[in-house]
Amino acid sequence: MTKHTFFFLLFIFFLDCTNDPGLITGNWVTQISDQSTHKQGFTLHDDGQASSINLNAKRYDSWERQDNLLILKGSDEGQAGGSEVIDTLRIISVADSSLVLENHGKRVRYSKTENPSKLITDFETHKCFVYRSAKDSAFLHIELAGQQVTGELFYAFHEKDRNRGTIAGKILGDTLLARYKFMSEGTESIREVAFLKNGPDWVEGFGNVKEQDGITVFKDRSKVSFEKGLAFKGIRCP
């Protein structure tokens, strides 16, 4: 066998391995930008089903491969009614433990993990969090059961009525989305609240709201801003 023939066969073998559909199934994660200890990604099941790992409100439910393209389909729960999502990603390379995808010219390297559920539970190192400024304070207590969240929320703002109540919702990727039921001046109210995971802490976000069936909800969850939100720092629960 000549050297040229050997390298040609090696090249063909490499192409066959790259196109092996079995290689691309599994749990693929990459580091979350600005959160060095947390990862996000997706799971590709053998039967064509898919699921998300820490992808905010984006929920994948199926996938397919067309030549060098990976097509992920699902919905965006951050949009009213859960708008359809179709992400078409170019496969640059795939091996047993690494996957490189390109989306709009940006390449992202993923690694395979055997325990994706741990990546979500590892988000929680505290159950109690507090926000403090010169005159204002707030307290958040959360309990997790899978991705379901319950807990308490209390605000004490200067020259404003204090309000205390309970929250119930769920974790969507790195975002906690819940309904806050509270009493203020003897009246019970319910409003939607959103918190973004920031390392070991949470940041409360704000956005335009509307009344819907007696509940104050965000007009568009995807436009909730956390840039100037309240930063809740993890503390030991009292």
mmCIF file of N, CA, C and O in Angstrom, residues 12-79:
data_model
loop_
_atom_site.group_PDB
_atom_site.id
_atom_site.type_symbol
_atom_site.label_atom_id
_atom_site.label_comp_id
_atom_site.label_asym_id
_atom_site.label_seq_id
_atom_site.Cartn_x
_atom_site.Cartn_y
_atom_site.Cartn_z
ATOM 1 N N ILE A 12 -11.134 8.884 4.261
ATOM 2 C CA ILE A 12 -12.467 8.305 4.087
ATOM 3 C C ILE A 12 -12.996 7.806 5.427
ATOM 4 O O ILE A 12 -14.172 7.994 5.779
ATOM 5 N N PHE A 13 -12.110 7.172 6.214
ATOM 6 C CA PHE A 13 -12.511 6.679 7.534
ATOM 7 C C PHE A 13 -12.957 7.831 8.428
ATOM 8 O O PHE A 13 -13.951 7.743 9.138
ATOM 9 N N PHE A 14 -12.221 8.946 8.360
ATOM 10 C CA PHE A 14 -12.569 10.121 9.161
ATOM 11 C C PHE A 14 -13.940 10.658 8.771
ATOM 12 O O PHE A 14 -14.761 10.993 9.619
ATOM 13 N N LEU A 15 -14.219 10.719 7.473
ATOM 14 C CA LEU A 15 -15.514 11.204 7.014
ATOM 15 C C LEU A 15 -16.634 10.296 7.487
ATOM 16 O O LEU A 15 -17.695 10.752 7.920
ATOM 17 N N ASP A 16 -16.414 8.982 7.422
ATOM 18 C CA ASP A 16 -17.432 8.040 7.861
ATOM 19 C C ASP A 16 -17.732 8.212 9.335
ATOM 20 O O ASP A 16 -18.880 8.160 9.770
ATOM 21 N N CYS A 17 -16.680 8.420 10.142
ATOM 22 C CA CYS A 17 -16.880 8.601 11.580
ATOM 23 C C CYS A 17 -17.625 9.889 11.865
ATOM 24 O O CYS A 17 -18.496 9.949 12.728
ATOM 25 N N THR A 18 -17.266 10.948 11.124
ATOM 26 C CA THR A 18 -17.909 12.235 11.336
ATOM 27 C C THR A 18 -19.383 12.176 11.002
ATOM 28 O O THR A 18 -20.207 12.835 11.626
ATOM 29 N N ASN A 19 -19.752 11.359 10.002
ATOM 30 C CA ASN A 19 -21.143 11.266 9.583
ATOM 31 C C ASN A 19 -21.927 10.213 10.352
ATOM 32 O O ASN A 19 -23.104 10.017 10.104
ATOM 33 N N ASP A 20 -21.279 9.510 11.262
ATOM 34 C CA ASP A 20 -21.959 8.508 12.064
ATOM 35 C C ASP A 20 -22.992 9.192 12.948
ATOM 36 O O ASP A 20 -22.633 9.984 13.822
ATOM 37 N N PRO A 21 -24.315 8.930 12.752
ATOM 38 C CA PRO A 21 -25.326 9.620 13.549
ATOM 39 C C PRO A 21 -25.225 9.301 15.029
ATOM 40 O O PRO A 21 -25.667 10.078 15.872
ATOM 41 N N GLY A 22 -24.628 8.160 15.370
ATOM 42 C CA GLY A 22 -24.500 7.806 16.773
ATOM 43 C C GLY A 22 -23.565 8.717 17.533
ATOM 44 O O GLY A 22 -23.698 8.899 18.738
ATOM 45 N N LEU A 23 -22.586 9.305 16.837
ATOM 46 C CA LEU A 23 -21.628 10.175 17.500
ATOM 47 C C LEU A 23 -22.274 11.436 18.046
ATOM 48 O O LEU A 23 -21.842 11.978 19.052
ATOM 49 N N ILE A 24 -23.304 11.923 17.383
ATOM 50 C CA ILE A 24 -23.845 13.231 17.733
ATOM 51 C C ILE A 24 -24.903 13.156 18.824
ATOM 52 O O ILE A 24 -25.283 14.174 19.399
ATOM 53 N N THR A 25 -25.396 11.974 19.139
ATOM 54 C CA THR A 25 -26.376 11.864 20.216
ATOM 55 C C THR A 25 -25.680 11.987 21.570
ATOM 56 O O THR A 25 -24.496 11.693 21.710
ATOM 57 N N GLY A 26 -26.428 12.448 22.563
ATOM 58 C CA GLY A 26 -25.869 12.602 23.903
ATOM 59 C C GLY A 26 -26.166 13.971 24.483
ATOM 60 O O GLY A 26 -26.960 14.748 23.940
ATOM 61 N N ASN A 27 -25.507 14.278 25.595
ATOM 62 C CA ASN A 27 -25.695 15.547 26.305
ATOM 63 C C ASN A 27 -24.511 16.464 26.003
ATOM 64 O O ASN A 27 -23.382 16.171 26.400
ATOM 65 N N TRP A 28 -24.768 17.580 25.319
ATOM 66 C CA TRP A 28 -23.703 18.487 24.890
ATOM 67 C C TRP A 28 -23.827 19.823 25.615
ATOM 68 O O TRP A 28 -24.893 20.438 25.612
ATOM 69 N N VAL A 29 -22.733 20.279 26.231
ATOM 70 C CA VAL A 29 -22.767 21.532 26.986
ATOM 71 C C VAL A 29 -21.554 22.392 26.670
ATOM 72 O O VAL A 29 -20.501 21.895 26.273
ATOM 73 N N THR A 30 -21.740 23.701 26.862
ATOM 74 C CA THR A 30 -20.659 24.664 26.713
ATOM 75 C C THR A 30 -20.775 25.683 27.832
ATOM 76 O O THR A 30 -21.843 25.839 28.431
ATOM 77 N N GLN A 31 -19.700 26.372 28.129
ATOM 78 C CA GLN A 31 -19.696 27.328 29.238
ATOM 79 C C GLN A 31 -20.614 28.506 28.943
ATOM 80 O O GLN A 31 -20.653 29.022 27.832
ATOM 81 N N ILE A 32 -21.379 28.929 29.960
ATOM 82 C CA ILE A 32 -22.238 30.100 29.826
ATOM 83 C C ILE A 32 -21.375 31.353 29.893
ATOM 84 O O ILE A 32 -20.535 31.495 30.777
ATOM 85 N N SER A 33 -21.581 32.252 28.952
ATOM 86 C CA SER A 33 -20.814 33.494 28.912
ATOM 87 C C SER A 33 -20.969 34.262 30.217
ATOM 88 O O SER A 33 -22.075 34.434 30.729
ATOM 89 N N ASP A 34 -19.854 34.709 30.786
ATOM 90 C CA ASP A 34 -19.807 35.495 32.023
ATOM 91 C C ASP A 34 -20.178 34.691 33.262
ATOM 92 O O ASP A 34 -20.341 35.256 34.340
ATOM 93 N N GLN A 35 -20.340 33.367 33.124
ATOM 94 C CA GLN A 35 -20.625 32.521 34.283
ATOM 95 C C GLN A 35 -19.731 31.288 34.182
ATOM 96 O O GLN A 35 -20.149 30.229 33.725
ATOM 97 N N SER A 36 -18.496 31.452 34.615
ATOM 98 C CA SER A 36 -17.478 30.434 34.380
ATOM 99 C C SER A 36 -17.788 29.094 35.031
ATOM 100 O O SER A 36 -17.264 28.061 34.610
ATOM 101 N N THR A 37 -18.633 29.091 36.066
ATOM 102 C CA THR A 37 -18.909 27.833 36.765
ATOM 103 C C THR A 37 -20.160 27.129 36.250
ATOM 104 O O THR A 37 -20.495 26.055 36.731
ATOM 105 N N HIS A 38 -20.851 27.720 35.270
ATOM 106 C CA HIS A 38 -22.101 27.137 34.797
ATOM 107 C C HIS A 38 -22.052 26.847 33.304
ATOM 108 O O HIS A 38 -21.336 27.507 32.549
ATOM 109 N N LYS A 39 -22.836 25.855 32.887
ATOM 110 C CA LYS A 39 -22.847 25.445 31.489
ATOM 111 C C LYS A 39 -24.269 25.322 30.973
ATOM 112 O O LYS A 39 -25.223 25.209 31.740
ATOM 113 N N GLN A 40 -24.395 25.345 29.640
ATOM 114 C CA GLN A 40 -25.689 25.188 28.999
ATOM 115 C C GLN A 40 -25.515 24.390 27.716
ATOM 116 O O GLN A 40 -24.404 24.223 27.222
ATOM 117 N N GLY A 41 -26.612 23.899 27.186
ATOM 118 C CA GLY A 41 -26.521 23.117 25.961
ATOM 119 C C GLY A 41 -27.811 22.384 25.676
ATOM 120 O O GLY A 41 -28.899 22.913 25.909
ATOM 121 N N PHE A 42 -27.696 21.142 25.221
ATOM 122 C CA PHE A 42 -28.880 20.392 24.822
ATOM 123 C C PHE A 42 -28.570 18.900 24.848
ATOM 124 O O PHE A 42 -27.408 18.485 24.856
ATOM 125 N N THR A 43 -29.639 18.112 24.862
ATOM 126 C CA THR A 43 -29.530 16.657 24.784
ATOM 127 C C THR A 43 -30.166 16.185 23.490
ATOM 128 O O THR A 43 -31.289 16.586 23.159
ATOM 129 N N LEU A 44 -29.449 15.358 22.737
ATOM 130 C CA LEU A 44 -29.958 14.765 21.502
ATOM 131 C C LEU A 44 -30.180 13.277 21.747
ATOM 132 O O LEU A 44 -29.222 12.533 21.969
ATOM 133 N N HIS A 45 -31.438 12.852 21.731
ATOM 134 C CA HIS A 45 -31.769 11.457 21.992
ATOM 135 C C HIS A 45 -31.752 10.648 20.698
ATOM 136 O O HIS A 45 -31.928 11.181 19.600
ATOM 137 N N ASP A 46 -31.566 9.345 20.837
ATOM 138 C CA ASP A 46 -31.487 8.461 19.671
ATOM 139 C C ASP A 46 -32.762 8.477 18.836
ATOM 140 O O ASP A 46 -32.726 8.254 17.625
ATOM 141 N N ASP A 47 -33.917 8.724 19.479
ATOM 142 C CA ASP A 47 -35.198 8.661 18.767
ATOM 143 C C ASP A 47 -35.589 9.981 18.109
ATOM 144 O O ASP A 47 -36.714 10.132 17.633
ATOM 145 N N GLY A 48 -34.671 10.963 18.086
ATOM 146 C CA GLY A 48 -34.972 12.239 17.448
ATOM 147 C C GLY A 48 -35.549 13.284 18.382
ATOM 148 O O GLY A 48 -35.781 14.423 17.968
ATOM 149 N N GLN A 49 -35.770 12.915 19.636
ATOM 150 C CA GLN A 49 -36.228 13.899 20.603
ATOM 151 C C GLN A 49 -35.031 14.684 21.143
ATOM 152 O O GLN A 49 -33.896 14.204 21.117
ATOM 153 N N ALA A 50 -35.311 15.892 21.634
ATOM 154 C CA ALA A 50 -34.255 16.745 22.177
ATOM 155 C C ALA A 50 -34.762 17.440 23.429
ATOM 156 O O ALA A 50 -35.970 17.530 23.664
ATOM 157 N N SER A 51 -33.845 17.932 24.237
ATOM 158 C CA SER A 51 -34.207 18.710 25.423
ATOM 159 C C SER A 51 -33.114 19.736 25.687
ATOM 160 O O SER A 51 -31.982 19.591 25.221
ATOM 161 N N SER A 52 -33.470 20.792 26.414
ATOM 162 C CA SER A 52 -32.549 21.892 26.682
ATOM 163 C C SER A 52 -31.873 21.731 28.035
ATOM 164 O O SER A 52 -32.434 21.139 28.953
ATOM 165 N N ILE A 53 -30.677 22.286 28.145
ATOM 166 C CA ILE A 53 -29.937 22.315 29.406
ATOM 167 C C ILE A 53 -29.576 23.768 29.700
ATOM 168 O O ILE A 53 -28.744 24.360 29.018
ATOM 169 N N ASN A 54 -30.251 24.378 30.668
ATOM 170 C CA ASN A 54 -29.961 25.761 31.092
ATOM 171 C C ASN A 54 -30.017 26.764 29.939
ATOM 172 O O ASN A 54 -29.156 27.634 29.819
ATOM 173 N N LEU A 55 -31.056 26.681 29.107
ATOM 174 C CA LEU A 55 -31.172 27.584 27.957
ATOM 175 C C LEU A 55 -32.298 28.593 28.141
ATOM 176 O O LEU A 55 -33.114 28.800 27.248
ATOM 177 N N ASN A 56 -32.352 29.251 29.301
ATOM 178 C CA ASN A 56 -33.384 30.246 29.561
ATOM 179 C C ASN A 56 -34.756 29.675 29.235
ATOM 180 O O ASN A 56 -35.115 28.613 29.697
ATOM 181 N N ALA A 57 -35.533 30.385 28.404
ATOM 182 C CA ALA A 57 -36.893 29.944 28.101
ATOM 183 C C ALA A 57 -36.958 29.085 26.845
ATOM 184 O O ALA A 57 -38.028 28.645 26.450
ATOM 185 N N LYS A 58 -35.823 28.846 26.198
ATOM 186 C CA LYS A 58 -35.826 28.053 24.966
ATOM 187 C C LYS A 58 -35.916 26.567 25.311
ATOM 188 O O LYS A 58 -35.088 26.042 26.047
ATOM 189 N N ARG A 59 -36.944 25.905 24.771
ATOM 190 C CA ARG A 59 -37.183 24.498 25.083
ATOM 191 C C ARG A 59 -37.147 23.675 23.804
ATOM 192 O O ARG A 59 -38.068 23.715 22.991
ATOM 193 N N TYR A 60 -36.066 22.935 23.590
ATOM 194 C CA TYR A 60 -35.979 22.054 22.430
ATOM 195 C C TYR A 60 -36.780 20.778 22.687
ATOM 196 O O TYR A 60 -36.806 20.261 23.805
ATOM 197 N N ASP A 61 -37.426 20.253 21.620
ATOM 198 C CA ASP A 61 -38.140 18.985 21.775
ATOM 199 C C ASP A 61 -37.813 17.970 20.680
ATOM 200 O O ASP A 61 -38.169 16.803 20.797
ATOM 201 N N SER A 62 -37.148 18.403 19.590
ATOM 202 C CA SER A 62 -36.774 17.446 18.550
ATOM 203 C C SER A 62 -35.544 17.943 17.796
ATOM 204 O O SER A 62 -35.202 19.129 17.853
ATOM 205 N N TRP A 63 -34.886 17.005 17.096
ATOM 206 C CA TRP A 63 -33.711 17.364 16.310
ATOM 207 C C TRP A 63 -33.609 16.447 15.095
ATOM 208 O O TRP A 63 -34.185 15.366 15.054
ATOM 209 N N GLU A 64 -32.882 16.923 14.096
ATOM 210 C CA GLU A 64 -32.566 16.095 12.937
ATOM 211 C C GLU A 64 -31.254 16.573 12.338
ATOM 212 O O GLU A 64 -30.837 17.719 12.545
ATOM 213 N N ARG A 65 -30.614 15.665 11.610
ATOM 214 C CA ARG A 65 -29.367 16.010 10.946
ATOM 215 C C ARG A 65 -29.538 15.881 9.444
ATOM 216 O O ARG A 65 -30.021 14.864 8.947
ATOM 217 N N GLN A 66 -29.161 16.940 8.722
ATOM 218 C CA GLN A 66 -29.188 16.935 7.268
ATOM 219 C C GLN A 66 -27.787 17.272 6.775
ATOM 220 O O GLN A 66 -27.365 18.427 6.825
ATOM 221 N N ASP A 67 -27.062 16.240 6.348
ATOM 222 C CA ASP A 67 -25.663 16.392 5.933
ATOM 223 C C ASP A 67 -24.857 17.040 7.062
ATOM 224 O O ASP A 67 -24.730 16.467 8.122
ATOM 225 N N ASN A 68 -24.338 18.254 6.842
ATOM 226 C CA ASN A 68 -23.517 18.902 7.869
ATOM 227 C C ASN A 68 -24.307 19.927 8.677
ATOM 228 O O ASN A 68 -23.732 20.833 9.277
ATOM 229 N N LEU A 69 -25.629 19.779 8.711
ATOM 230 C CA LEU A 69 -26.475 20.701 9.465
ATOM 231 C C LEU A 69 -27.184 19.971 10.604
ATOM 232 O O LEU A 69 -27.697 18.867 10.427
ATOM 233 N N LEU A 70 -27.195 20.598 11.771
ATOM 234 C CA LEU A 70 -27.966 20.117 12.912
ATOM 235 C C LEU A 70 -29.151 21.060 13.079
ATOM 236 O O LEU A 70 -28.972 22.267 13.252
ATOM 237 N N ILE A 71 -30.361 20.512 13.025
ATOM 238 C CA ILE A 71 -31.571 21.327 13.117
ATOM 239 C C ILE A 71 -32.287 20.995 14.420
ATOM 240 O O ILE A 71 -32.695 19.856 14.648
ATOM 241 N N LEU A 72 -32.404 22.002 15.279
ATOM 242 C CA LEU A 72 -33.066 21.851 16.574
ATOM 243 C C LEU A 72 -34.396 22.595 16.540
ATOM 244 O O LEU A 72 -34.451 23.758 16.141
ATOM 245 N N LYS A 73 -35.455 21.921 16.986
ATOM 246 C CA LYS A 73 -36.787 22.527 16.963
ATOM 247 C C LYS A 73 -37.385 22.521 18.365
ATOM 248 O O LYS A 73 -37.126 21.623 19.162
ATOM 249 N N GLY A 74 -38.184 23.547 18.639
ATOM 250 C CA GLY A 74 -38.823 23.637 19.946
ATOM 251 C C GLY A 74 -39.652 24.889 20.052
ATOM 252 O O GLY A 74 -40.248 25.339 19.072
ATOM 253 N N SER A 75 -39.669 25.489 21.245
ATOM 254 C CA SER A 75 -40.468 26.690 21.470
ATOM 255 C C SER A 75 -39.735 27.621 22.423
ATOM 256 O O SER A 75 -38.838 27.205 23.158
ATOM 257 N N ASP A 76 -40.125 28.891 22.386
ATOM 258 C CA ASP A 76 -39.569 29.898 23.283
ATOM 259 C C ASP A 76 -40.656 30.285 24.268
ATOM 260 O O ASP A 76 -41.590 31.008 23.928
ATOM 261 N N GLU A 77 -40.553 29.793 25.509
ATOM 262 C CA GLU A 77 -41.580 30.059 26.509
ATOM 263 C C GLU A 77 -41.520 31.485 27.027
ATOM 264 O O GLU A 77 -42.378 31.909 27.790
ATOM 265 N N GLY A 78 -40.493 32.222 26.611
ATOM 266 C CA GLY A 78 -40.423 33.629 26.979
ATOM 267 C C GLY A 78 -41.341 34.491 26.138
ATOM 268 O O GLY A 78 -41.584 35.651 26.451
ATOM 269 N N GLN A 79 -41.853 33.931 25.048
ATOM 270 C CA GLN A 79 -42.774 34.643 24.176
ATOM 271 C C GLN A 79 -44.205 34.236 24.494
ATOM 272 O O GLN A 79 -44.461 33.111 24.909
#
